[in-house]
Each structure stands twice: as structure tokens, then as C-alpha cells.
Coordinates of C-alpha atoms in Angstrom, one line a residue:
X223 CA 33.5 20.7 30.5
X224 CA 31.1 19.5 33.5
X225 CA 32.9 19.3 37.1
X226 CA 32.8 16.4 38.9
X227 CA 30.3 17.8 40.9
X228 CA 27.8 18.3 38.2
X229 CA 28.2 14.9 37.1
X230 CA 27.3 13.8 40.4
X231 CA 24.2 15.9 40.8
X232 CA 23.0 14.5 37.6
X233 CA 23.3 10.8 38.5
X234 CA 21.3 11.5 41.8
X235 CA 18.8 12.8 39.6
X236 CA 18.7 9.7 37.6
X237 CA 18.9 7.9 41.0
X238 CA 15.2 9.4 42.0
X239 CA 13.3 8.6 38.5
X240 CA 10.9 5.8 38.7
X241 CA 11.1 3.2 36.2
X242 CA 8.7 0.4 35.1
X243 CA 9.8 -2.5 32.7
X244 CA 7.8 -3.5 29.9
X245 CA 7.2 -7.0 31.6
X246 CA 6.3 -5.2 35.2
X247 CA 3.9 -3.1 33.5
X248 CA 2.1 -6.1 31.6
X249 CA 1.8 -7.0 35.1
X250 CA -0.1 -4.5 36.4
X251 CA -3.9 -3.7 36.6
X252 CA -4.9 -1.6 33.6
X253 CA -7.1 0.6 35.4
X254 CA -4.6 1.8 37.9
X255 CA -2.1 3.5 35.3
X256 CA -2.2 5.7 32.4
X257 CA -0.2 5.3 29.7
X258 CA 1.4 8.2 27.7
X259 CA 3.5 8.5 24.4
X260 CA 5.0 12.0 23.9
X261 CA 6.8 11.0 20.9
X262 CA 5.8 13.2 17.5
X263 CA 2.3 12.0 16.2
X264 CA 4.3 10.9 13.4
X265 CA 6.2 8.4 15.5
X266 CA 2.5 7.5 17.6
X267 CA 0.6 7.0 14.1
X268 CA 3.4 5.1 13.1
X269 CA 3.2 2.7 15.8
X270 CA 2.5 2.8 19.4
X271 CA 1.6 0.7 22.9
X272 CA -2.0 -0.4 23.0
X273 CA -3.9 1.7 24.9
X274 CA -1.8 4.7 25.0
X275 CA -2.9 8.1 24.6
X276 CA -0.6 10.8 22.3
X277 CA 0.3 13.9 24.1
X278 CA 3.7 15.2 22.3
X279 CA 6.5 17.0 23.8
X280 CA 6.1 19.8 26.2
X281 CA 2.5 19.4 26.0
X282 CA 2.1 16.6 29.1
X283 CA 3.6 19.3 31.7
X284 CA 0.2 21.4 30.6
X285 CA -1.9 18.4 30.9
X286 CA -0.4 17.4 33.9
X287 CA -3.3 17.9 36.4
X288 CA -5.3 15.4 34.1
X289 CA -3.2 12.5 36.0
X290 CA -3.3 12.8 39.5
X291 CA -6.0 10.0 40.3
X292 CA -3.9 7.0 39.0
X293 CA 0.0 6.5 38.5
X294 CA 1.1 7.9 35.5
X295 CA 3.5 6.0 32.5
X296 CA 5.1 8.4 29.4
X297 CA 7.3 6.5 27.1
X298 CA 9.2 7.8 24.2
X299 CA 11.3 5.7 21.6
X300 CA 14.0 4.9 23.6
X301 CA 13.4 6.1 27.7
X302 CA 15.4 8.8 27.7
X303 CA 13.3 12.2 26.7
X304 CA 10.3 10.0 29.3
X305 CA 13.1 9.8 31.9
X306 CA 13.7 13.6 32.0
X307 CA 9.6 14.1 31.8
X308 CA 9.2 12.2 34.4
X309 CA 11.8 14.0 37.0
X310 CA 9.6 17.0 36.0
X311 CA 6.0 15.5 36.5
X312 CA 7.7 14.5 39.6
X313 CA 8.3 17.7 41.0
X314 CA 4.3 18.5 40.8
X315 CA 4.0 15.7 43.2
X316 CA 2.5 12.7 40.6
X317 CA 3.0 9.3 41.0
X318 CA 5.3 9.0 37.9
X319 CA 7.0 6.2 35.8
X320 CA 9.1 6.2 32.9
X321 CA 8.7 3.0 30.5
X322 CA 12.4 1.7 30.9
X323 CA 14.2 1.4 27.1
X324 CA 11.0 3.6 25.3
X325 CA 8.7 2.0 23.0
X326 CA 11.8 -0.2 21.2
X327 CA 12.2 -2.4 24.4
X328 CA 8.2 -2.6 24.1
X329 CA 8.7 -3.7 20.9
X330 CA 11.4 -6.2 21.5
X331 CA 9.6 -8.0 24.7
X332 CA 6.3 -8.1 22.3
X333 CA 8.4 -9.7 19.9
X334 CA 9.8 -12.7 22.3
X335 CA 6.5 -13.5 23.5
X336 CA 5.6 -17.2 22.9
X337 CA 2.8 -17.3 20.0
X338 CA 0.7 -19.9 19.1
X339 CA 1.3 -21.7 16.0
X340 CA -1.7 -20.5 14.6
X341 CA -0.9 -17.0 14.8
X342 CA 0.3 -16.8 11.6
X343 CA -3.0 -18.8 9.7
X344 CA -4.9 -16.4 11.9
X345 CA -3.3 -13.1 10.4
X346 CA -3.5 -14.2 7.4
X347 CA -7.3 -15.9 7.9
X348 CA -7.9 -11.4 8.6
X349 CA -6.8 -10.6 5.2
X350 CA -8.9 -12.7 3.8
X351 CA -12.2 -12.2 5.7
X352 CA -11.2 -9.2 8.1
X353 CA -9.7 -6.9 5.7
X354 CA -10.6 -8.3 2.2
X355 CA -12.5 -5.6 1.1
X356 CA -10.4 -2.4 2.2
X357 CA -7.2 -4.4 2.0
X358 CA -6.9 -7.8 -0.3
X359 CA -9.1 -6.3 -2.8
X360 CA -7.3 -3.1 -3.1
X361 CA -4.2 -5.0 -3.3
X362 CA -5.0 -7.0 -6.3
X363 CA -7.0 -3.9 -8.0
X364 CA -3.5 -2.7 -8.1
X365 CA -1.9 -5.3 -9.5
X366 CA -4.4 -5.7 -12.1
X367 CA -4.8 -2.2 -13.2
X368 CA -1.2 -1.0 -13.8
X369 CA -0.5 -4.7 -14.4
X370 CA 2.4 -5.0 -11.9
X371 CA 3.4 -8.6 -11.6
X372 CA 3.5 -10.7 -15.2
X373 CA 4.1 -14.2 -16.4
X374 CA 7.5 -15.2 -15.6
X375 CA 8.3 -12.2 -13.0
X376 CA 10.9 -13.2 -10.3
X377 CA 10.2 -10.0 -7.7
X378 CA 12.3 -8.6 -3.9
X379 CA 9.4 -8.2 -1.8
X380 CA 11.9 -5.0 0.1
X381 CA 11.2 -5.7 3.7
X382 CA 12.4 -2.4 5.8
X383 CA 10.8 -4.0 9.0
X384 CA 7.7 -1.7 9.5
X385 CA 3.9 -2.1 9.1
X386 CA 3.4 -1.1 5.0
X387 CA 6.0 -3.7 4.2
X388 CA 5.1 -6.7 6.3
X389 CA 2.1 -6.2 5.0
X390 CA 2.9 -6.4 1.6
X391 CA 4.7 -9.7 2.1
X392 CA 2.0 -11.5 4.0
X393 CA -0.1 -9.7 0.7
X394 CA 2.4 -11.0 -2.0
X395 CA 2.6 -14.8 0.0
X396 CA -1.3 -14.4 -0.5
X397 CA -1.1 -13.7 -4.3
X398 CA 1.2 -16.7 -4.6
X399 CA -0.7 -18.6 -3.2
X400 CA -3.9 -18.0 -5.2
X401 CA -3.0 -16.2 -8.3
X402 CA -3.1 -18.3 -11.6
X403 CA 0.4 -15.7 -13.3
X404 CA 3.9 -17.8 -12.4
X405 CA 6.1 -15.4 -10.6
X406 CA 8.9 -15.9 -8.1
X407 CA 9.0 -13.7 -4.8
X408 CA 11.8 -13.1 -2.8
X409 CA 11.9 -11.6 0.8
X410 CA 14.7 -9.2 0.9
X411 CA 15.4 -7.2 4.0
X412 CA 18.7 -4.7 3.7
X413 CA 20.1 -4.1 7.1
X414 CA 21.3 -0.6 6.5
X415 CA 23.3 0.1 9.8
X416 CA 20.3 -0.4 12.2
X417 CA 21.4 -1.4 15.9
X418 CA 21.0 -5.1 16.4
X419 CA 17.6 -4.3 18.7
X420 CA 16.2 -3.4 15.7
X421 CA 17.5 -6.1 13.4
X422 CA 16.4 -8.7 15.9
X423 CA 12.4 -7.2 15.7
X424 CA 12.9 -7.3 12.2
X425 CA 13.5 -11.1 12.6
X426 CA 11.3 -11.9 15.0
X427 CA 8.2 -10.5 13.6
X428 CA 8.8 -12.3 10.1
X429 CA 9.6 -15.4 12.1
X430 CA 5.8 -14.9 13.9
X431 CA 4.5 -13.9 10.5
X432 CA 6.2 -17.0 8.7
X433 CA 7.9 -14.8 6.2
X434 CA 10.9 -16.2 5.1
X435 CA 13.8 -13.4 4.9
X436 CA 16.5 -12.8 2.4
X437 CA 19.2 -10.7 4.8
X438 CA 21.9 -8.2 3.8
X439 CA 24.3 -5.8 5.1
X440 CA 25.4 -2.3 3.8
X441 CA 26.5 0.7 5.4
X442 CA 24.5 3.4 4.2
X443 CA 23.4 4.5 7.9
X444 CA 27.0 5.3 8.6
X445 CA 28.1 7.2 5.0
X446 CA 25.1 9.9 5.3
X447 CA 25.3 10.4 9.2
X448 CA 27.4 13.3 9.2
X449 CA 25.8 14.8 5.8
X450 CA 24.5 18.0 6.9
X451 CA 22.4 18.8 3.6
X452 CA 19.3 16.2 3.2
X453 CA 20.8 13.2 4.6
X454 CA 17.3 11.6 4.7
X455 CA 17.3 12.2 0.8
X456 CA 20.6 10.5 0.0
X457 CA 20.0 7.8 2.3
X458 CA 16.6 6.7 0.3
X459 CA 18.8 7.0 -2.9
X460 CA 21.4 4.8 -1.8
X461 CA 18.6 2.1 -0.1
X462 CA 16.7 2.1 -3.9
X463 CA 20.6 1.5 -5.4
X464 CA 21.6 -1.1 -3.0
X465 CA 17.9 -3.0 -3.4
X466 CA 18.0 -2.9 -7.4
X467 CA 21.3 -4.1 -7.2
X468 CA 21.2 -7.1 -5.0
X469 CA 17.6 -8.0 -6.5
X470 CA 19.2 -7.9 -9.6
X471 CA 22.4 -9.9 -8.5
X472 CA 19.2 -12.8 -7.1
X473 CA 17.9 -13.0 -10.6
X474 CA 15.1 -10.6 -9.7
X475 CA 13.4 -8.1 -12.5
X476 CA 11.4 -6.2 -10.2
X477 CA 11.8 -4.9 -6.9
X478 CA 8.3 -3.9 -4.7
X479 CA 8.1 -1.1 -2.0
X480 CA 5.7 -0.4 0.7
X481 CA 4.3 2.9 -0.5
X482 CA 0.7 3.3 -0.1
X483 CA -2.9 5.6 -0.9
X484 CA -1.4 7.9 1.3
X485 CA 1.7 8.1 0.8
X486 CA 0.6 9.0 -3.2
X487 CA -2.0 11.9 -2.7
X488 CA 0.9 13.0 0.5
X489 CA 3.9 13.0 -2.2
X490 CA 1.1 15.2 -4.9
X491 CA 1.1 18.0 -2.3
X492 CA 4.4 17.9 -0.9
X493 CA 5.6 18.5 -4.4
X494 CA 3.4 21.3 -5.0
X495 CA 3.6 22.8 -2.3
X496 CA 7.6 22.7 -1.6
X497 CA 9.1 22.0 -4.8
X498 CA 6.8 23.9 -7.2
X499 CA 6.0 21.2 -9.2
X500 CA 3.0 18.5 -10.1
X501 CA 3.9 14.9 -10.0
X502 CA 3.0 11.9 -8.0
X503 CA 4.6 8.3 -7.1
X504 CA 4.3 6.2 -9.5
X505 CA 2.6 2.8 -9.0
X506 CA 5.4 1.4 -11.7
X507 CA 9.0 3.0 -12.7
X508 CA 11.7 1.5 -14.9
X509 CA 14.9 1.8 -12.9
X510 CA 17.3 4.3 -15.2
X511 CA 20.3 2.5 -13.9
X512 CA 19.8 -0.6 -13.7
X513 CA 19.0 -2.4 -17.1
X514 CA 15.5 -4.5 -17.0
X515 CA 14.6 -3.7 -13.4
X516 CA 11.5 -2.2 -12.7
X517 CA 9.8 -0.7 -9.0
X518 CA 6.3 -1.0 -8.3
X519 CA 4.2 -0.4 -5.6
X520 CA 1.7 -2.8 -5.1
X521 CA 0.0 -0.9 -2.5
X522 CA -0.3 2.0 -4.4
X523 CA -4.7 2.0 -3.4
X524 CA -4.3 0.7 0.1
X525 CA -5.4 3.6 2.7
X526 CA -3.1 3.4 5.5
X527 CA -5.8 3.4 8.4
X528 CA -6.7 0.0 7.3
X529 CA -3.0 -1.1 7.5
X530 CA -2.5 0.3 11.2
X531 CA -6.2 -1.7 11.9
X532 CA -4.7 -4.8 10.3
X533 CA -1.5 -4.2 12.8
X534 CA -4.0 -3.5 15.6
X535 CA -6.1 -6.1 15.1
X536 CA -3.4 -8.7 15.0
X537 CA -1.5 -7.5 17.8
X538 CA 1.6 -6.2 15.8
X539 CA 4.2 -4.6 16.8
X540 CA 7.0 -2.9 13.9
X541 CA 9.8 -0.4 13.7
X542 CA 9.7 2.5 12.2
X543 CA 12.5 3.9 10.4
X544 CA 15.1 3.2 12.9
X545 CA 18.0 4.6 11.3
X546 CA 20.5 6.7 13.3
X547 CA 18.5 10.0 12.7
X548 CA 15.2 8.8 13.8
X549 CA 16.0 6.2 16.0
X550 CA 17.2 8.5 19.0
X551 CA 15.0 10.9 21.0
X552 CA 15.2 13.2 18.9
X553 CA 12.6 12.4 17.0
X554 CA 9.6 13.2 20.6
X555 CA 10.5 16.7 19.7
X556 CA 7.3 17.7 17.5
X557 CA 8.9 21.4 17.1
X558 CA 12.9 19.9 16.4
X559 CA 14.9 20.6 13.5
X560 CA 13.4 17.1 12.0
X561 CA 10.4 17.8 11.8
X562 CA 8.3 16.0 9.2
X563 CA 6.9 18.0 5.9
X564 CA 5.0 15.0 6.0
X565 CA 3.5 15.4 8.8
X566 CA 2.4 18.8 8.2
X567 CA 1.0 17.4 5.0
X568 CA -1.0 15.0 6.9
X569 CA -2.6 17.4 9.3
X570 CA -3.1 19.5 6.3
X571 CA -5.1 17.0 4.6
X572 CA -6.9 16.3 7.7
X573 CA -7.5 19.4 8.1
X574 CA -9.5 19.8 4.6
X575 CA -11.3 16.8 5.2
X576 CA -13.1 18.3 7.9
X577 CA -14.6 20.4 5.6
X578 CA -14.7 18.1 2.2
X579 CA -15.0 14.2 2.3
X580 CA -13.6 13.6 -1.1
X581 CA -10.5 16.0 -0.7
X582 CA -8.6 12.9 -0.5
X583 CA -9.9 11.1 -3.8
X584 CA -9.7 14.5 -5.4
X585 CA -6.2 14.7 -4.8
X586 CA -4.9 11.5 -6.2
X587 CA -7.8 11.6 -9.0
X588 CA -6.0 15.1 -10.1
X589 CA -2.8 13.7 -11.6
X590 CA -5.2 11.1 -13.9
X591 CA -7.3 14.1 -15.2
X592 CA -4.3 16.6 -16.7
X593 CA -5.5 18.9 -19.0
X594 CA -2.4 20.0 -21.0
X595 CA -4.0 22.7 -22.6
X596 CA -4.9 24.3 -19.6
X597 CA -1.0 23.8 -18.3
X598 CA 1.0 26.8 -18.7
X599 CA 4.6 24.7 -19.2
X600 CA 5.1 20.7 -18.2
X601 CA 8.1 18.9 -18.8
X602 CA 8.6 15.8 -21.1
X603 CA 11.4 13.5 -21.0
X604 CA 13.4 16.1 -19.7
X605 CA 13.1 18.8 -22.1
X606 CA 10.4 21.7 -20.8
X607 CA 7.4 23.1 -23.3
X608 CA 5.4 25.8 -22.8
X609 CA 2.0 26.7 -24.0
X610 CA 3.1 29.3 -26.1
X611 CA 5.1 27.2 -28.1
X612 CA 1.6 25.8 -30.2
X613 CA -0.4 29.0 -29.2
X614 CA -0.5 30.4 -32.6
X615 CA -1.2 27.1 -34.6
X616 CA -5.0 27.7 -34.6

């Protein structure tokens, strides 16, 4: 247990960080600060502060000599790993500031800002123009080819509050708008235990983006917090089960999730490469559990470098996953227990890339080109067959 005394030396460390709102920093000149995020690149790529330069972890105390000319800013996702990296940064005698309440409070002060009310005419005025060919037409490819919304189709448009999904709703209120097929949409955003910051960017960013939002409440956050074994695993089971059935209870016979290009040719590796097996994410699913529903993913041939230039260009600010895993510090810690597979699968990629252009096409090309007599087992339905079993039948 800490003595009164060590409590006291810890809130006179507190007492000598220097702290900068979000709203005194807009205030400042540009050129007299950097600005740095030392969350994961995960967490940076996801979404960041404009102008902000990614320098994870530990890795700003080496760099530290590369900010002794102007004041220096670090953030994280909620101020409290910046606070302790700036008492360090202090010590080597730099003018130091940690962003008060991380990159959420960033988020929520973008949020409340007073748009014009054009903004949302001018966002979508991008997809058309802007974006149509690397985002619009890739959305509607998709539709088309695995023939994803139908005559009569009454689809939840599953909002989880970050970029891949807004997107996909300010996509689907296009396709309502112009497509000649008679579907419903619903908006349906399942609070899932996030803190009430969070909830409130959620609704203020579909209130800027005039997307209007189908709320409700579950507490899936809290049942899988203290699950020790793949809690991130059970919790997307239970979010797929509460979305199919409260679509289902709306009338809907489809529900629509933001998965996207790189999410599919991610998943292909991930599943070679730690589970030992070939498979992908499917750009349509018929739910096994719920009777008539089917999941599709709209998306499925939208590269997400164009979504986080759509957010840029617009000016958007979204959550990330916010839930009580990911929505703490812990997450700036690049080498932490959480780590992403995903993120090692992305570097990996980019890795290859360096080397071959097309190692991304190739990858999500490879699961349309099977050869199943070149496969030495592969599973049907469930039941497994092997090669050998039509060897001899010459």
C-alpha cells in the first residue's frame, strides 16, 4: 500500500506537468509547436490530430533532441501515458506540453465546433466528384457484383462510430438516393458500454454528417471485461448477435458492416499465418442463427487509404474502438500485451510491397483462383476431404 508520503510526491509531480487544452492549442501559432502522437500506429492510422507526426511509445525519449527549437505537444488517447512522457521530456530541459484529455477530448471539442450547413452537401458533393472513382465506384462495383442489396431489401446500416462505417452510411444515403432497386435503410448504432464521451462523438458526428441514427443499449463491454481468454473475440460475437437480432426485431433482412479491401486480403493472411487455415471475409454470409438474415459488406473493394483521405479531406474526426480494452492507455504501448496481429499483418504487407506492387491484389485475387486439385485437404460444409480420397479414380 503507498504511504501518505508517496501519494504526496506523486501529486507534486502532477502539479509540475504542463498542460495545453485542445481549444488553447487551436489558439496557438502552428509554427511554434510540434505536435506528437505516441499512441500505437494502429491507433495513429486509425485516426489522429492534423498535423501530427507518429513516434510510438518509448521511442520519443530517443528522439527527443529533435525538439528543442519549438515547444513540444505528445498526446495519447486519453492524456495520461502524454502526462507521464512529458514529466520525462521535462527533465532534458524541453519546453513540454501534454494535450489535456488525449486525442478523445480532441475529438469531442472537433465535434462541438459550429459547422456550416453546407458541410454535409459538401461531404457528400467529395463522394461524388472527389472520391468517385477510388470510393463511389468501388462501392457500387460491390454491390453489383455479389449483388448485395435486392428489390425489396429493408437493411441496418451498423454504425460503430468510426471512419469505415460513417462512410458506408453517407455511401448507402447515396445509393438511396440514386439507385433505381427499392430498399429500406436503417441507421443502427449499438451502444455496447462505451463511456458517454464516446457516445456523444458518435452523435455528434452523424448529426454533422446528417445521418439519422437508430440508438441501442446492451452491455456487452461489461460481460467480457474480466474474460481473460480472447475477450476481443467474444465481444465481436456478441456485437454480430445483438445487431442481427435487433435488425431483425426492425423488420430488417440484412444487416451491413464496415469491413473493407484491407481488412479482406488482412483476414487471408492472418488466417494462414495464425490459424493454419485459407479463408477470407466474405463480401455476403447467411446468418446461421438467425433465420432470413444475411451480412454483407458493402465495402468489401474499398482500399482504406482512400477512406482515411475522405476523413482527411473533410475534416473528420471518429472513434476508434473505444471499448474498455482499447479505450484506456493502454493501447500507446506498441510492445503491450495487446498488441495487434493486425498490425503486424499490415506492416507485413507493407513490407512486401516494397518489393512487389501487386502483392496486395495477389492476395485477395488468391482465394478466387483455388485449385482444388492442387489442395492437399479443404473442408466443405463442415466435413473435411482429402486428396487421397479421389486419388485413385483415374
Amino acid at each position: 500500500m503507498e504511504s501518505n508520503h508517496d501519494l504526496k510526491r506523486e501529486v507534486m509531480v502532477l502539479d509540475n506537468i504542463k498542460e495545453v487544452t485542445a481549444q488553447e492549442l487551436a489558439a496557438w501559432d502552428r509554427d511554434s509547436y510540434e505536435l506528437v502522437d505516441i499512441r500505437n500506429d494502429l491507433a495513429f492510422g486509425y485516426g489522429h490530430i492534423p498535423g501530427a507526426i507518429s513516434i510510438p511509445g518509448e521511442a520519443i525519449f530517443a528522439r527527443s533532441a529533435d525538439f528543442r527549437e519549438k515547444k513540444l505537444v505528445v498526446y495519447c488517447q486519453k492524456g495520461e501515458l502524454s502526462a507521464g512522457a512529458a514529466e520525462r521530456l521535462q527533465e532534458e530541459e524541453l519546453d513540454v506540453y501534454s494535450l489535456q484529455g488525449g486525442y478523445l477530448n480532441w475529438l469531442m471539442t472537433a465535434a462541438d465546433k459550429a459547422l456550416d450547413d453546407n458541410y454535409y452537401k459538401e461531404v457528400e458533393q467529395s463522394l461524388r466528384k472527389k472520391f468517385r472513382k477510388d470510393i463511389w465506384c468501388n462501392f457500387t462495383k460491390a454491390v453489383r457484383e455479389y449483388e448485395l442489396v435486392k428489390e425489396g431489401d429493408k437493411i441496418a446500416v451498423c454504425i460503430s462510430g468510426g471512419k469505415d462505417s460513417m462512410l458506408m452510411a453517407k455511401l448507402f444515403q447515396e445509393l438511396k438516393r440514386h439507385n433505381k432497386v427499392n430498399f429500406e435503410v436503417i441507421y443502427l448504432v449499438m451502444n455496447p458500454g462505451y463511456s458517454e464521451a464516446n457516445m456523444e462523438i458518435i452523435r455528434q458526428n452523424a448529426k454533422n454528417l446528417h445521418i439519422p441514427i437508430t440508438v441501442f443499449e446492451s452491455d456487452i463491454f461489461e460481460s467480457v471485461f474480466h474474460v481473460e481468454k480472447s475477450p476481443c473475440y467474444l465481444c465481436a460475437r456478441m456485437r454480430r448477435g445483438y445487431l442481427y437480432s435487433k435488425a431483425k426485431e426492425l423488420g430488417c433482412n440484412k444487416i451491413a458492416l464496415g469491413h473493407h479491401y484491407d481488412d479482406v486480403i488482412e483476414t487471408i493472411l492472418m488466417g494462414m499465418l495464425y490459424g493454419g487455415q485459407v479463408q477470407t471475409m466474405m463480401p455476403k454470409l447467411h446468418s446461421t442463427n438467425f433465420e432470413g438474415m444475411e451480412l454483407i459488406r458493402p465495402m468489401y473493394l474499398i482500399r482504406e487509404d482512400r477512406i482515411k483521405a475522405w476523413r482527411d479531406y473533410n475534416g473528420l474526426g471518429f472513434i476508434q474502438c473505444a471499448c474498455k480494452f482499447t479505450d484506456t492507455c493502454s493501447t500507446c504501448n506498441p510492445n503491450g500485451a495487446n498488441a495487434s496481429k493486425r498490425m503486424d499483418v499490415k506492416q507485413l504487407i507493407a513490407q512486401m510491397k516494397k518489393t512487389n506492387p501487386f502483392v496486395e491484389s495477389n492476395i485477395f485475387r488468391s482465394v478466387e483462383n483455388v485449385n482444388l486439385s492442387t489442395v492437399v485437404a479443404y473442408k466443405k460444409d463442415g466435413v473435411k476431404h482429402h486428396f487421397l480420397e479421389t486419388y485413385d479414380q483415374i
